[in-house]
Short mmCIF file of C-alpha atoms and ligand atoms in Angstrom, two decimals:
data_model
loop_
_atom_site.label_atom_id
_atom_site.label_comp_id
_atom_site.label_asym_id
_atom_site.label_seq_id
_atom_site.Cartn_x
_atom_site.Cartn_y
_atom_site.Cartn_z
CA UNK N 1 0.00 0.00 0.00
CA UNK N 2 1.87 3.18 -0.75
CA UNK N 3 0.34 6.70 1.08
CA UNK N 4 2.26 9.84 -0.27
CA UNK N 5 3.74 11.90 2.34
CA UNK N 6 3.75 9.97 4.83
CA UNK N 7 6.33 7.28 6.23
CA UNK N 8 5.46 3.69 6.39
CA UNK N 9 2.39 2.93 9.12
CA UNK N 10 3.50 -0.04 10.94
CA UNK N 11 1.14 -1.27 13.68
CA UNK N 12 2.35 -2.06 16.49
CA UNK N 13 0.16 -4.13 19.76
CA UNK N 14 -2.84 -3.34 17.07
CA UNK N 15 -1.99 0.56 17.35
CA UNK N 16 -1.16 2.10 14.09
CA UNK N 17 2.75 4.06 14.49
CA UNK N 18 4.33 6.31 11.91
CA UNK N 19 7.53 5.94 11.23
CA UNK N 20 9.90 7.64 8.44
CA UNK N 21 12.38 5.12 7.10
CA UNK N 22 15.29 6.30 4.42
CA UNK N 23 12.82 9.01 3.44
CA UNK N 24 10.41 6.59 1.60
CA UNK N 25 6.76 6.79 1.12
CA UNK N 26 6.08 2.94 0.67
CA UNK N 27 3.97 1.83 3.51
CA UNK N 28 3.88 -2.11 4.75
CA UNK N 29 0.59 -2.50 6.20
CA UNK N 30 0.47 -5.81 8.45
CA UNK N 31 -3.07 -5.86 8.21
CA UNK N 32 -4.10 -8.75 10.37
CA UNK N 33 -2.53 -6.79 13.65
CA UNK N 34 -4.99 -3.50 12.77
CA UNK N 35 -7.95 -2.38 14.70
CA UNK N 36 -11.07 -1.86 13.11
CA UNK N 37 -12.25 1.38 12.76
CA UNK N 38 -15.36 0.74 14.50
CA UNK N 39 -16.24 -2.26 16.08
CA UNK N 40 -18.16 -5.02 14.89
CA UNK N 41 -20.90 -7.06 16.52
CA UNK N 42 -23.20 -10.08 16.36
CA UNK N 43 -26.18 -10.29 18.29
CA UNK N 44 -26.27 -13.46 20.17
CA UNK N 45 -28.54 -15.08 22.16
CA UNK N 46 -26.27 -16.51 24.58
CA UNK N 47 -23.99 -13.65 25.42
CA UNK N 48 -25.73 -10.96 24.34
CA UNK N 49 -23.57 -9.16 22.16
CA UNK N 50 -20.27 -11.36 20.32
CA UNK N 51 -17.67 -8.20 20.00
CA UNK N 52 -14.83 -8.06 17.04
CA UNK N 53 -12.60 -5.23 17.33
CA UNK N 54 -9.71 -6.62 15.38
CA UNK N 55 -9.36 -6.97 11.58
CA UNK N 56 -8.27 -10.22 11.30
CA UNK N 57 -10.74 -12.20 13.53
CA UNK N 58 -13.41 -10.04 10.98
CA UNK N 59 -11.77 -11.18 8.23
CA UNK N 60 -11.18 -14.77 9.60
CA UNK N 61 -15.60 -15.17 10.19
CA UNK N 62 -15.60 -13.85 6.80
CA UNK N 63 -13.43 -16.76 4.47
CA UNK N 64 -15.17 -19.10 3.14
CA UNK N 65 -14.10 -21.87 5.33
CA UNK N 66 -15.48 -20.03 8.07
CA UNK N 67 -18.57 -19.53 7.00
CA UNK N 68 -19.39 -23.14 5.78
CA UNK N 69 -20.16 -23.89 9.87
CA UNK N 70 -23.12 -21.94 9.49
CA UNK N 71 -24.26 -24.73 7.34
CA UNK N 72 -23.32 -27.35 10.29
CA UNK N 73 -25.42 -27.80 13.20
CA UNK N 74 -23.62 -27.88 16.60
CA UNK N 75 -25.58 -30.85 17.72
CA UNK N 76 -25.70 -33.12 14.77
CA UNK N 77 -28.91 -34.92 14.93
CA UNK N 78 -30.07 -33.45 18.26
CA UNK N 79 -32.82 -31.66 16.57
CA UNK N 80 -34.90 -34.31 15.60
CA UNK N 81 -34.74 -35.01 19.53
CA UNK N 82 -35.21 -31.34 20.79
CA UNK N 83 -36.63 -29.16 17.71
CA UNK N 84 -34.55 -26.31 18.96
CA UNK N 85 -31.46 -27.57 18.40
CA UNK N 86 -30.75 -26.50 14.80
CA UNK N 87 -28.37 -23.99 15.88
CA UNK N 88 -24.61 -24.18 14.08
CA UNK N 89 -21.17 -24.78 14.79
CA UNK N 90 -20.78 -20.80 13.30
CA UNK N 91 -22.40 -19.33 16.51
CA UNK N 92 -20.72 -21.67 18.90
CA UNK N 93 -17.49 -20.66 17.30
CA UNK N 94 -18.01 -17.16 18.07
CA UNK N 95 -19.15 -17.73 21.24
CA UNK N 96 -15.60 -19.31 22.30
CA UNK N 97 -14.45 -16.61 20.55
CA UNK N 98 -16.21 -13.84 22.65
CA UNK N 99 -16.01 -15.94 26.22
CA UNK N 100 -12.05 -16.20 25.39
CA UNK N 101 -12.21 -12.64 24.53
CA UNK N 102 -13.44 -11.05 27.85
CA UNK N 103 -11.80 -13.56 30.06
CA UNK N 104 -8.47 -12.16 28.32
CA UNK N 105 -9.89 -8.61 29.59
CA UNK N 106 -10.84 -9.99 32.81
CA UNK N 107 -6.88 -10.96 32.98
CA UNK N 108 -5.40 -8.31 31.10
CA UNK N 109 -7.08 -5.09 33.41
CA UNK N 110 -5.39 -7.58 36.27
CA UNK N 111 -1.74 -7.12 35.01
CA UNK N 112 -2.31 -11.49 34.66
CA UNK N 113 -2.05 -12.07 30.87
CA UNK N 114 1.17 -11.29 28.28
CA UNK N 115 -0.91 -9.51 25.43
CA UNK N 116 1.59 -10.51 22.92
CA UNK N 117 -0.55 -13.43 23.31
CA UNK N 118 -3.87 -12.27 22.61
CA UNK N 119 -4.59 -12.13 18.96
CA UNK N 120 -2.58 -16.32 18.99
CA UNK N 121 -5.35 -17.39 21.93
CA UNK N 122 -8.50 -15.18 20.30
CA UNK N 123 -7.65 -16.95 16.45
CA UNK N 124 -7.66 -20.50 18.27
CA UNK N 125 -10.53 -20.31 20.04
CA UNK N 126 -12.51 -18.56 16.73
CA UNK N 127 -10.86 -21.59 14.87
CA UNK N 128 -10.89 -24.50 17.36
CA UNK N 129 -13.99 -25.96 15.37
CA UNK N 130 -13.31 -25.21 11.71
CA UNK N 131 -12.45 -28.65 10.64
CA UNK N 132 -15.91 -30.02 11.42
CA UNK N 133 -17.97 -31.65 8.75
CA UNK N 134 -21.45 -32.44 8.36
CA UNK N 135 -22.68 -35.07 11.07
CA UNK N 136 -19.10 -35.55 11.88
CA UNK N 137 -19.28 -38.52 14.29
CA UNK N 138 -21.09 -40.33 12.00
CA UNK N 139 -18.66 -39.54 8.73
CA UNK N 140 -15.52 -40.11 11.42
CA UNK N 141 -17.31 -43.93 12.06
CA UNK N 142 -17.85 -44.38 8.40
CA UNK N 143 -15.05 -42.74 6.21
CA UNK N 144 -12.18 -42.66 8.84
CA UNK N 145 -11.98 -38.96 8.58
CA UNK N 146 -10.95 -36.83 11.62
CA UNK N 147 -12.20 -33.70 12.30
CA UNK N 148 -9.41 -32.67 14.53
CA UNK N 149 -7.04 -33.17 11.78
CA UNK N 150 -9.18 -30.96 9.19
CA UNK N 151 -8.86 -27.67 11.25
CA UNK N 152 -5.33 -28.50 11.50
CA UNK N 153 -5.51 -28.78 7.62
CA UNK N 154 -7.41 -25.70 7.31
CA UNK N 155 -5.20 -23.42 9.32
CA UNK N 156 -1.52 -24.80 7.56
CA UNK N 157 -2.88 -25.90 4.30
CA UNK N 158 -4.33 -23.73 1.14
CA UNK N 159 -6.95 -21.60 2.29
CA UNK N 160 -8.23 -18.52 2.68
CA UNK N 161 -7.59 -18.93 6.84
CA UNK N 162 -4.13 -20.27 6.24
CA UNK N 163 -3.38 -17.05 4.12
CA UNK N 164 -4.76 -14.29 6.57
CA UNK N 165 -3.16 -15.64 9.26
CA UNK N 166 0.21 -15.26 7.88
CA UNK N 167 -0.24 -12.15 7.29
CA UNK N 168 -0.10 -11.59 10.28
CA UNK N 169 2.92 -12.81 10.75
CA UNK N 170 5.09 -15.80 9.36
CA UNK N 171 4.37 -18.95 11.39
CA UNK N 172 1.28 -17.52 13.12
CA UNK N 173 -0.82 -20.17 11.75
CA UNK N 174 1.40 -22.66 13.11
CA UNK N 175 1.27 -21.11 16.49
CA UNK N 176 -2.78 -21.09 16.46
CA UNK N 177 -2.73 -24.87 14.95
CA UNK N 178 -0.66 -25.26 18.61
CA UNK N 179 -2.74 -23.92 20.80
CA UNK N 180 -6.07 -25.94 19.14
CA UNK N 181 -3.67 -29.13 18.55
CA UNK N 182 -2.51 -28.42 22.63
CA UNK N 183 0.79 -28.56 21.53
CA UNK N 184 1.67 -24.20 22.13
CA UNK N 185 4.48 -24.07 24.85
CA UNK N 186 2.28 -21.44 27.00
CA UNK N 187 -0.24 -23.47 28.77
CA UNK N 188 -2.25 -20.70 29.82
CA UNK N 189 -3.27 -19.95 26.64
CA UNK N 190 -3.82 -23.82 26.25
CA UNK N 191 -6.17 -24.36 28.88
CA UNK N 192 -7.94 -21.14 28.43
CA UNK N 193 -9.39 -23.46 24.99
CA UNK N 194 -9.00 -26.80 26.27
CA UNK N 195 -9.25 -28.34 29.28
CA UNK N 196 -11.93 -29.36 31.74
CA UNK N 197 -13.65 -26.04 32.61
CA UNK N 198 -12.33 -24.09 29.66
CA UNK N 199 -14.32 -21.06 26.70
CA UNK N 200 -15.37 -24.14 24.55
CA UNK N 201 -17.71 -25.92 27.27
CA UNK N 202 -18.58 -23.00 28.67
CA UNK N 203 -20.29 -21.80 25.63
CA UNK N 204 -21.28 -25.20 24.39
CA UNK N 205 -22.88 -25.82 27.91
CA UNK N 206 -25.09 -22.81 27.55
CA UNK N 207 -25.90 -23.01 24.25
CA UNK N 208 -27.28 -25.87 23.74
CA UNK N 209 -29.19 -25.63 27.02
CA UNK N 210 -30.44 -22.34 25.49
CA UNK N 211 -31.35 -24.14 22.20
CA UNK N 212 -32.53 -27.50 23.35
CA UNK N 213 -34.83 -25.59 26.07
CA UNK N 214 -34.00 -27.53 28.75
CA UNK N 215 -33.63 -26.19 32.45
CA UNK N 216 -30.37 -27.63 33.38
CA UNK N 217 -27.17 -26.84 31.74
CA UNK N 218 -27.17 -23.36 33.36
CA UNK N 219 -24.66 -22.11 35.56
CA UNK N 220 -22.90 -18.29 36.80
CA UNK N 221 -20.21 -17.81 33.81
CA UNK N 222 -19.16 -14.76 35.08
CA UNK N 223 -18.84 -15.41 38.17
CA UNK N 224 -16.72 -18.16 37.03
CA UNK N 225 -14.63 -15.61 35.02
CA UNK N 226 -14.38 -13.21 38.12
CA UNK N 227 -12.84 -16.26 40.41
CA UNK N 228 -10.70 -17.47 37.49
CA UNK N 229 -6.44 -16.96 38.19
CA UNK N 230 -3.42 -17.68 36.20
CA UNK N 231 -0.92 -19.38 37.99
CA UNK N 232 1.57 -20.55 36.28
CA UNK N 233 0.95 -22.95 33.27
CA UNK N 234 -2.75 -23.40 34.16
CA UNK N 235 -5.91 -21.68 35.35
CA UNK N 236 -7.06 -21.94 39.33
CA UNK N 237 -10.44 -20.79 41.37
CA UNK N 238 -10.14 -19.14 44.00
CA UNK N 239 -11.85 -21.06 46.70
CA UNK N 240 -15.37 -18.04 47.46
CA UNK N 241 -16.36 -19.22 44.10
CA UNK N 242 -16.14 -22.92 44.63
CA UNK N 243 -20.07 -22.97 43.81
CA UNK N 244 -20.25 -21.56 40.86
CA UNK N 245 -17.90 -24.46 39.73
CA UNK N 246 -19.90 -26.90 41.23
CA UNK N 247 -22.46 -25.72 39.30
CA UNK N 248 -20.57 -26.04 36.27
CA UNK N 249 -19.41 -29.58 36.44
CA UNK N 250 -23.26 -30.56 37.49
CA UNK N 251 -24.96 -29.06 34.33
CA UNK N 252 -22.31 -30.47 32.35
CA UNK N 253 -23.46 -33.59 33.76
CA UNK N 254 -26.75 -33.18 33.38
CA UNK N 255 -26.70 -31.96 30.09
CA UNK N 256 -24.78 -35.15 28.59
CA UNK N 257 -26.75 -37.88 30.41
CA UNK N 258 -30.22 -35.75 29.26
CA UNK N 259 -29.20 -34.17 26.09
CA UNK N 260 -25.58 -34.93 24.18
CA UNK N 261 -26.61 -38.89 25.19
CA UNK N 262 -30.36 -38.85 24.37
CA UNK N 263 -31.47 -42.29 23.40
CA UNK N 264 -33.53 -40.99 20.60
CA UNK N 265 -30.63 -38.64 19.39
CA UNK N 266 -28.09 -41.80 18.99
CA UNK N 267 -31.08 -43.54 17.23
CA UNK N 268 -30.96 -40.73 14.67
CA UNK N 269 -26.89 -41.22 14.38
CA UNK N 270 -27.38 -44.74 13.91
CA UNK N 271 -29.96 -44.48 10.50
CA UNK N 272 -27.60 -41.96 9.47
CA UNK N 273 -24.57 -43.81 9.99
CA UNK N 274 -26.10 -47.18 7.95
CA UNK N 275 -26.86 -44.76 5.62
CA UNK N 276 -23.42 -43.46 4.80
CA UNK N 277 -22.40 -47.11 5.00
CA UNK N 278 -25.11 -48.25 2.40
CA UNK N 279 -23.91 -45.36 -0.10
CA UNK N 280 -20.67 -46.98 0.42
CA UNK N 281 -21.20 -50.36 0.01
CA UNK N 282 -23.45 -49.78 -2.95
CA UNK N 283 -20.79 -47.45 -4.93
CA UNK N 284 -18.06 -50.03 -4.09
CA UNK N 285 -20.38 -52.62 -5.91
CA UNK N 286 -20.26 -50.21 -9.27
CA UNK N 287 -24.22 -49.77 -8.01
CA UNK N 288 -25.90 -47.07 -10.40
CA UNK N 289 -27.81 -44.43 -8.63
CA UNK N 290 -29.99 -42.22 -10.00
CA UNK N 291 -28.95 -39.21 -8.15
CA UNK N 292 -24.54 -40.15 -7.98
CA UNK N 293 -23.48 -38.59 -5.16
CA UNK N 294 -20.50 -36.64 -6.70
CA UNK N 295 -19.19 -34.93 -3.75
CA UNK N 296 -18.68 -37.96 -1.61
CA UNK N 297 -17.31 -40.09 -4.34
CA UNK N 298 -13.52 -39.12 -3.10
CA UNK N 299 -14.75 -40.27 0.44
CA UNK N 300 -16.35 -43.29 -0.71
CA UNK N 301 -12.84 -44.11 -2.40
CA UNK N 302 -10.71 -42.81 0.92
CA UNK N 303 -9.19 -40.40 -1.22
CA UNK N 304 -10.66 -37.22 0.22
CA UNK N 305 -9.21 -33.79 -0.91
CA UNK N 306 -9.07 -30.62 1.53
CA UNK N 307 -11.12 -28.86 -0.90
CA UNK N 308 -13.48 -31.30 -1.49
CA UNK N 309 -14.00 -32.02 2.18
CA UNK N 310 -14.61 -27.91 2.32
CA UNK N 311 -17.26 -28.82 0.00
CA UNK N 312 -19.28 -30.75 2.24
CA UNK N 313 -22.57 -29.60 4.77
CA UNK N 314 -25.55 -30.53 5.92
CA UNK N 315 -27.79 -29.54 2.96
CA UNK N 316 -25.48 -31.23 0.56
CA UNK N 317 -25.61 -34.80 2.45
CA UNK N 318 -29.83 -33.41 3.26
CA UNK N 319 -30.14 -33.20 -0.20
CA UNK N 320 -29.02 -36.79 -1.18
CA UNK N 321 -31.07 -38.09 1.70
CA UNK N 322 -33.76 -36.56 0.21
CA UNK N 323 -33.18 -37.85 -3.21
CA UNK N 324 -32.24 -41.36 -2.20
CA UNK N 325 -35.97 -42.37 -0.99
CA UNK N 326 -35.99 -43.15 -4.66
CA UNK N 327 -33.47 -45.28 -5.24
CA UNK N 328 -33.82 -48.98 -6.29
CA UNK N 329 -32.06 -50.17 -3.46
CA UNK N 330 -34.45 -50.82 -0.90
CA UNK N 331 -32.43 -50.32 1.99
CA UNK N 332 -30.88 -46.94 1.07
CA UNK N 333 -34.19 -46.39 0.06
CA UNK N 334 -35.90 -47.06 3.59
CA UNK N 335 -33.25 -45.82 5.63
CA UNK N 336 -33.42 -42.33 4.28
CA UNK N 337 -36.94 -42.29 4.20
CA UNK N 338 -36.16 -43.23 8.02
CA UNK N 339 -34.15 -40.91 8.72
CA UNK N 340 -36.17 -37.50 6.77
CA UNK N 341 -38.91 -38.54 8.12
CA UNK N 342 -38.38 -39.36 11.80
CA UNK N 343 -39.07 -42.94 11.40
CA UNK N 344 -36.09 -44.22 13.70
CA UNK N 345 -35.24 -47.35 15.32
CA UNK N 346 -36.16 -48.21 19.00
CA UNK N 347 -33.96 -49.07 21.29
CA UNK N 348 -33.13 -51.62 24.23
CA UNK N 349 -30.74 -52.00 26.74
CA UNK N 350 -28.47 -54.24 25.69
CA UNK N 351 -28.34 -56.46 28.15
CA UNK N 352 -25.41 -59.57 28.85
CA UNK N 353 -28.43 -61.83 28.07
CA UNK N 354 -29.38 -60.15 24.87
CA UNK N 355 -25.15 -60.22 24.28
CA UNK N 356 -24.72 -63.83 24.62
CA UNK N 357 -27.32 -64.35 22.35
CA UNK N 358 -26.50 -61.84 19.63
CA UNK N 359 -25.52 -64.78 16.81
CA UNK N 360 -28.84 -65.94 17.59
CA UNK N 361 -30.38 -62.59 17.46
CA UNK N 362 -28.97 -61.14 13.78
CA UNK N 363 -29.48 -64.82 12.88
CA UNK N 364 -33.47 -64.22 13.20
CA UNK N 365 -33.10 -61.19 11.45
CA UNK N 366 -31.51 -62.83 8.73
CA UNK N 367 -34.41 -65.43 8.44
CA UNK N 368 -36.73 -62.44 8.80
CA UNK N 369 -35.30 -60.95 5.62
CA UNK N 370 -33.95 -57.59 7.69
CA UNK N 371 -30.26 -57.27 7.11
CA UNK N 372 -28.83 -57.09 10.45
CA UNK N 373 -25.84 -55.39 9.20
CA UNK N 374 -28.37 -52.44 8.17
CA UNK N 375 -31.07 -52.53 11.00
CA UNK N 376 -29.38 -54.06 14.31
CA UNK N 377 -26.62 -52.05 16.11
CA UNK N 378 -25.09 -51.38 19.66
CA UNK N 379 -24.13 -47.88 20.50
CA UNK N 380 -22.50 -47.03 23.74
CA UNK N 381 -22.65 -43.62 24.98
CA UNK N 382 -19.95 -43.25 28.06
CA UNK N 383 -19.22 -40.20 30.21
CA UNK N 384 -17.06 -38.91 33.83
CA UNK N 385 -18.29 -35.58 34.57
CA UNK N 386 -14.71 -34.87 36.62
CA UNK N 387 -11.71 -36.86 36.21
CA UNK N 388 -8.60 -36.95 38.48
CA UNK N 389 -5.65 -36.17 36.46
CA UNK N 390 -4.68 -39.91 34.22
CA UNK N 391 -1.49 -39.79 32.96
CA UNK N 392 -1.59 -40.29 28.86
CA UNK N 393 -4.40 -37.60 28.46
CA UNK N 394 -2.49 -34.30 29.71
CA UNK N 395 -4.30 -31.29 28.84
CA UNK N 396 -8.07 -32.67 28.99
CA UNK N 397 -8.17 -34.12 32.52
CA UNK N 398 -5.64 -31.93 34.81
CA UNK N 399 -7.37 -31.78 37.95
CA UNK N 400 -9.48 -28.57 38.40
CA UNK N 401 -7.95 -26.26 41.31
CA UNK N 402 -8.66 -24.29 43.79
CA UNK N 403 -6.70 -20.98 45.05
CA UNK N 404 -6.95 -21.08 48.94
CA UNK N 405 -6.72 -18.25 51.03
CA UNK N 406 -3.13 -18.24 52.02
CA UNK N 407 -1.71 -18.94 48.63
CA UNK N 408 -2.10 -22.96 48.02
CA UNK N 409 -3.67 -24.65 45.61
CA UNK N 410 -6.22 -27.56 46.67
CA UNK N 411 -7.46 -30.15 44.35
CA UNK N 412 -11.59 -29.45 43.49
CA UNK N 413 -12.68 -32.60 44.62
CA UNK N 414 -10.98 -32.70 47.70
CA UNK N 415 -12.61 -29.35 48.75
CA UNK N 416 -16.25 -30.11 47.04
CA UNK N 417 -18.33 -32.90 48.90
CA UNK N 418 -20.53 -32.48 45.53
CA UNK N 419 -17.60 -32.82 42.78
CA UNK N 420 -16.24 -35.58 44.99
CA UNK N 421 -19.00 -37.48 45.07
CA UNK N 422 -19.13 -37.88 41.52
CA UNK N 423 -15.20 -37.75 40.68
CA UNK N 424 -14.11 -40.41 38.41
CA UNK N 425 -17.28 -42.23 37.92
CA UNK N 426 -17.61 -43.25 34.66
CA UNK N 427 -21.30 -43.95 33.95
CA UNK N 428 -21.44 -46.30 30.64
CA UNK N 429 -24.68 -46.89 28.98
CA UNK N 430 -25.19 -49.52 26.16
CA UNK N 431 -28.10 -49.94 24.01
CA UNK N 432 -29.14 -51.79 21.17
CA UNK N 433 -31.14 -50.33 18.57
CA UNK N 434 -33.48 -51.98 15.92
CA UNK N 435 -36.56 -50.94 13.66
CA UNK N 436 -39.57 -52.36 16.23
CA UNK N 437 -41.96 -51.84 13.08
CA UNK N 438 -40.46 -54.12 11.03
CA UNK N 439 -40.16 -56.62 13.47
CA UNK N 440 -43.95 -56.23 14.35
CA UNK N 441 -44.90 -56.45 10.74
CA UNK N 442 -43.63 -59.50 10.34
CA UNK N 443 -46.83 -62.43 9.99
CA UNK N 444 -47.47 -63.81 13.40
CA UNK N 445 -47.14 -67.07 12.40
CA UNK N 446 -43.28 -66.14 11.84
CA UNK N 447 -40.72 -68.34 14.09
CA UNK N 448 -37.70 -65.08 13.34
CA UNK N 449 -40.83 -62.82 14.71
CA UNK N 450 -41.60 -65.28 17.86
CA UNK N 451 -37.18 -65.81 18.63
CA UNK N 452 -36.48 -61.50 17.77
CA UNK N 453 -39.87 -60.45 20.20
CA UNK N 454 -38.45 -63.13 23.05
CA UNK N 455 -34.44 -62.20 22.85
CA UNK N 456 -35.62 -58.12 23.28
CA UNK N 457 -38.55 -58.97 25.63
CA UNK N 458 -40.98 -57.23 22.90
CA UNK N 459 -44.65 -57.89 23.20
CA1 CA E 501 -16.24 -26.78 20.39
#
């Protein structure tokens, strides 16, 4: 950018300077580090009011990659479940972004945070989420893919994010990939996105309590914020707001054994997941379809591009769902069908009963002419709301602690009667699920009918 008369405007802690240099007029703008002129925001339900005052987060929301998670729901198939939950992985994003942002302000008016590491900690937590595809769990079980490893993609690779981030610097986008991949030698800034009360389940907590309309899930945020300390590499509480914390781990509780783990929910990801598996199987075969699904055909052949992946949302795979209730396959043809129009499988608990007769089980199904391999599957849904620190998983499960009054730091649980209670209980759940209609259909003269309806105790 060249401005006559003037020396080169370099920006320094996002302030613009002027300086002269060998008389020249030939400005370098670094961008990325400016302010805006007048700040930006997003109304949002959750936090009011989502505030961008720099020009490269702006310009980050608006690349293309970015954008695509407005076209991703941030619960997957929650919404046929609770009908509020159509809300996207774009507004979840921000809200990291914006919980990230004023805990940084919190810490910063404190004399607690280095700024030098704001704009690194404010990119990751806008970013932490970009690699997401449609229904990702279910493509993950399917295709192999990883979402984890696509935002890692996204930020080094060739695209638009990759691009403005080194403008703002060379090897900034390696630094944000560290912080999201938890690899960034400050830990602070580490934690602050990851780790077991950090701005991603904050927001995610709240959210989708907000969305799904349920009445647990809520907790004091800020007064979380306000109690929040650095101390060295990691985050502590001091020990007055102990309760809000409580709170915290309890709704995140609550909200995966009513909401995230929702029987009816992981019915929904089970349809869906036979029917990426169908597509599969049936393009493998050299099947014809009417309606070819061109932009999975790289996935279907494990060959998946970054720009094809970046093709991918929920109204592309909608629309083949859609589509596919006219195939002449009649299982791709009933599981969509299924799965667009609520029609899911019930479910059991599957029991050690109903596991040591499985053979016997898909057998019947088999006999019964339903392909077990389509319409019987386990799913196993397995949570600890608070974990002791395990060695192997550093980052996710350090222990939550508390800043005591003279200066120590105490362990949560050893403080909390209500976090002990429930620390490192793992609560695993396993159900099978099947398509009960089907079965009932069958004539009742039918011995598969009489052997499925005894094995699940269906009358
Ligand atoms: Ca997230």
């Amino acid at each position: 950018m060249l401005l006559q008369g003037r020396g080169p405007l370099i920006y320094e802690a996002g302030h613009p300077v002027w300086k002269k240099e060998n008389n020249r007029d030939v400005v370098i703008l670094t961008r990325s580090f400016a302010k805006l002129n007048e700040e930006k925001v997003f109304k949002d339900p959750v936090h009011r009011y989502i505030h961008v005052r720099e020009r490269l987060i702006w310009d980050l929301i608006g690349t293309a990659e970015f954008q695509r998670l407005r076209r991703i729901r941030q619960l997957g198939t929650t919404y046929l479940t609770f009908h509020g939950a159509e809300h996207s992985r774009f507004g979840h994003s921000l809200g990291v972004y914006e919980i990230a942002r004023r805990i940084i302000d919190i810490f910063k008016y404190r004399h607690d945070w280095d700024d030098s590491e704001t704009l690194i900690c404010l990119c990751a937590a806008l970013l932490h989420d970009v690699g997401h595809g449609p229904f990702s769990h279910s493509f993950e079980k399917v295709f192999g893919t990883d979402h984890e490893q696509y935002t890692q993609a996204i930020i080094l690779g060739d695209t638009q994010i990759h691009r403005l981030l080194e403008e703002a610097g060379d090897g900034f986008s390696e630094k944000v990939a560290d912080v999201i991949g938890k690899t960034y030698e400050n830990r602070l800034v580490v934690s602050l996105i990851s780790s077991q009360i950090d701005a991603d389940r904050m927001d995610y907590l709240l959210r989708d309590a907000f969305f799904t309309g349920v009445s647990y899930g809520h907790f004091d945020m800020e007064r979380i914020w306000r109690v929040m300390r650095p101390a060295g590499d990691q985050i502590v509480f001091k020990l007055s707001g102990m309760h809000a914390v409580e709170d915290y781990i309890m709704s995140r509780y609550q909200m995966y054994w009513q909401v995230y783990f929702h029987p009816v929910t992981r019915s929904a990801e089970v349809v869906l997941t036979k029917i990426l598996h169908r597509a599969k199987v049936l393009y493998n075969k050299g099947f014809t379809f009417h309606y070819q699904p061109v932009p999975l055909i790289t996935l279907f052949e494990g060959e998946i591009t970054l720009k094809d992946y970046l093709k991918l949302d929920e109204s592309v795979i909608m629309y083949f769902f859609q589509v596919w209730q006219e195939e002449d396959d009649p299982i791709l043809r009933d599981l969509c069908s299924r799965f667009m129009n609520r029609r899911l499988f019930k479910y059991v608990e599957f029991t050690k009963e109903i596991l040591n007769h499985f053979e016997e089980l898909a057998g019947a199904f088999r006999m019964a002419g339903i392909d077990p391999d389509y319409y019987l599957d386990v799913d196993s849904s397995s949570d600890s709301p608070y974990d002791l620190y395990r060695p192997g998983e550093e980052g996710e499960k350090q222990p939550i602690k508390l800043l005591m009054p003279d200066g120590s730091l105490r362990e949560l649980s050893q403080e909390s009667d209500v976090v002990g209670s429930i620390t490192g209980k793992r609560r695993t759940d396993h159900k099978l699920y099947y398509p009960k209609d089907r079965v009932l259909a069958l004539p009742d003269q039918s011995i598969a009918k009489k052997r499925i309806c005894d094995l699940l105790h269906i009358r």
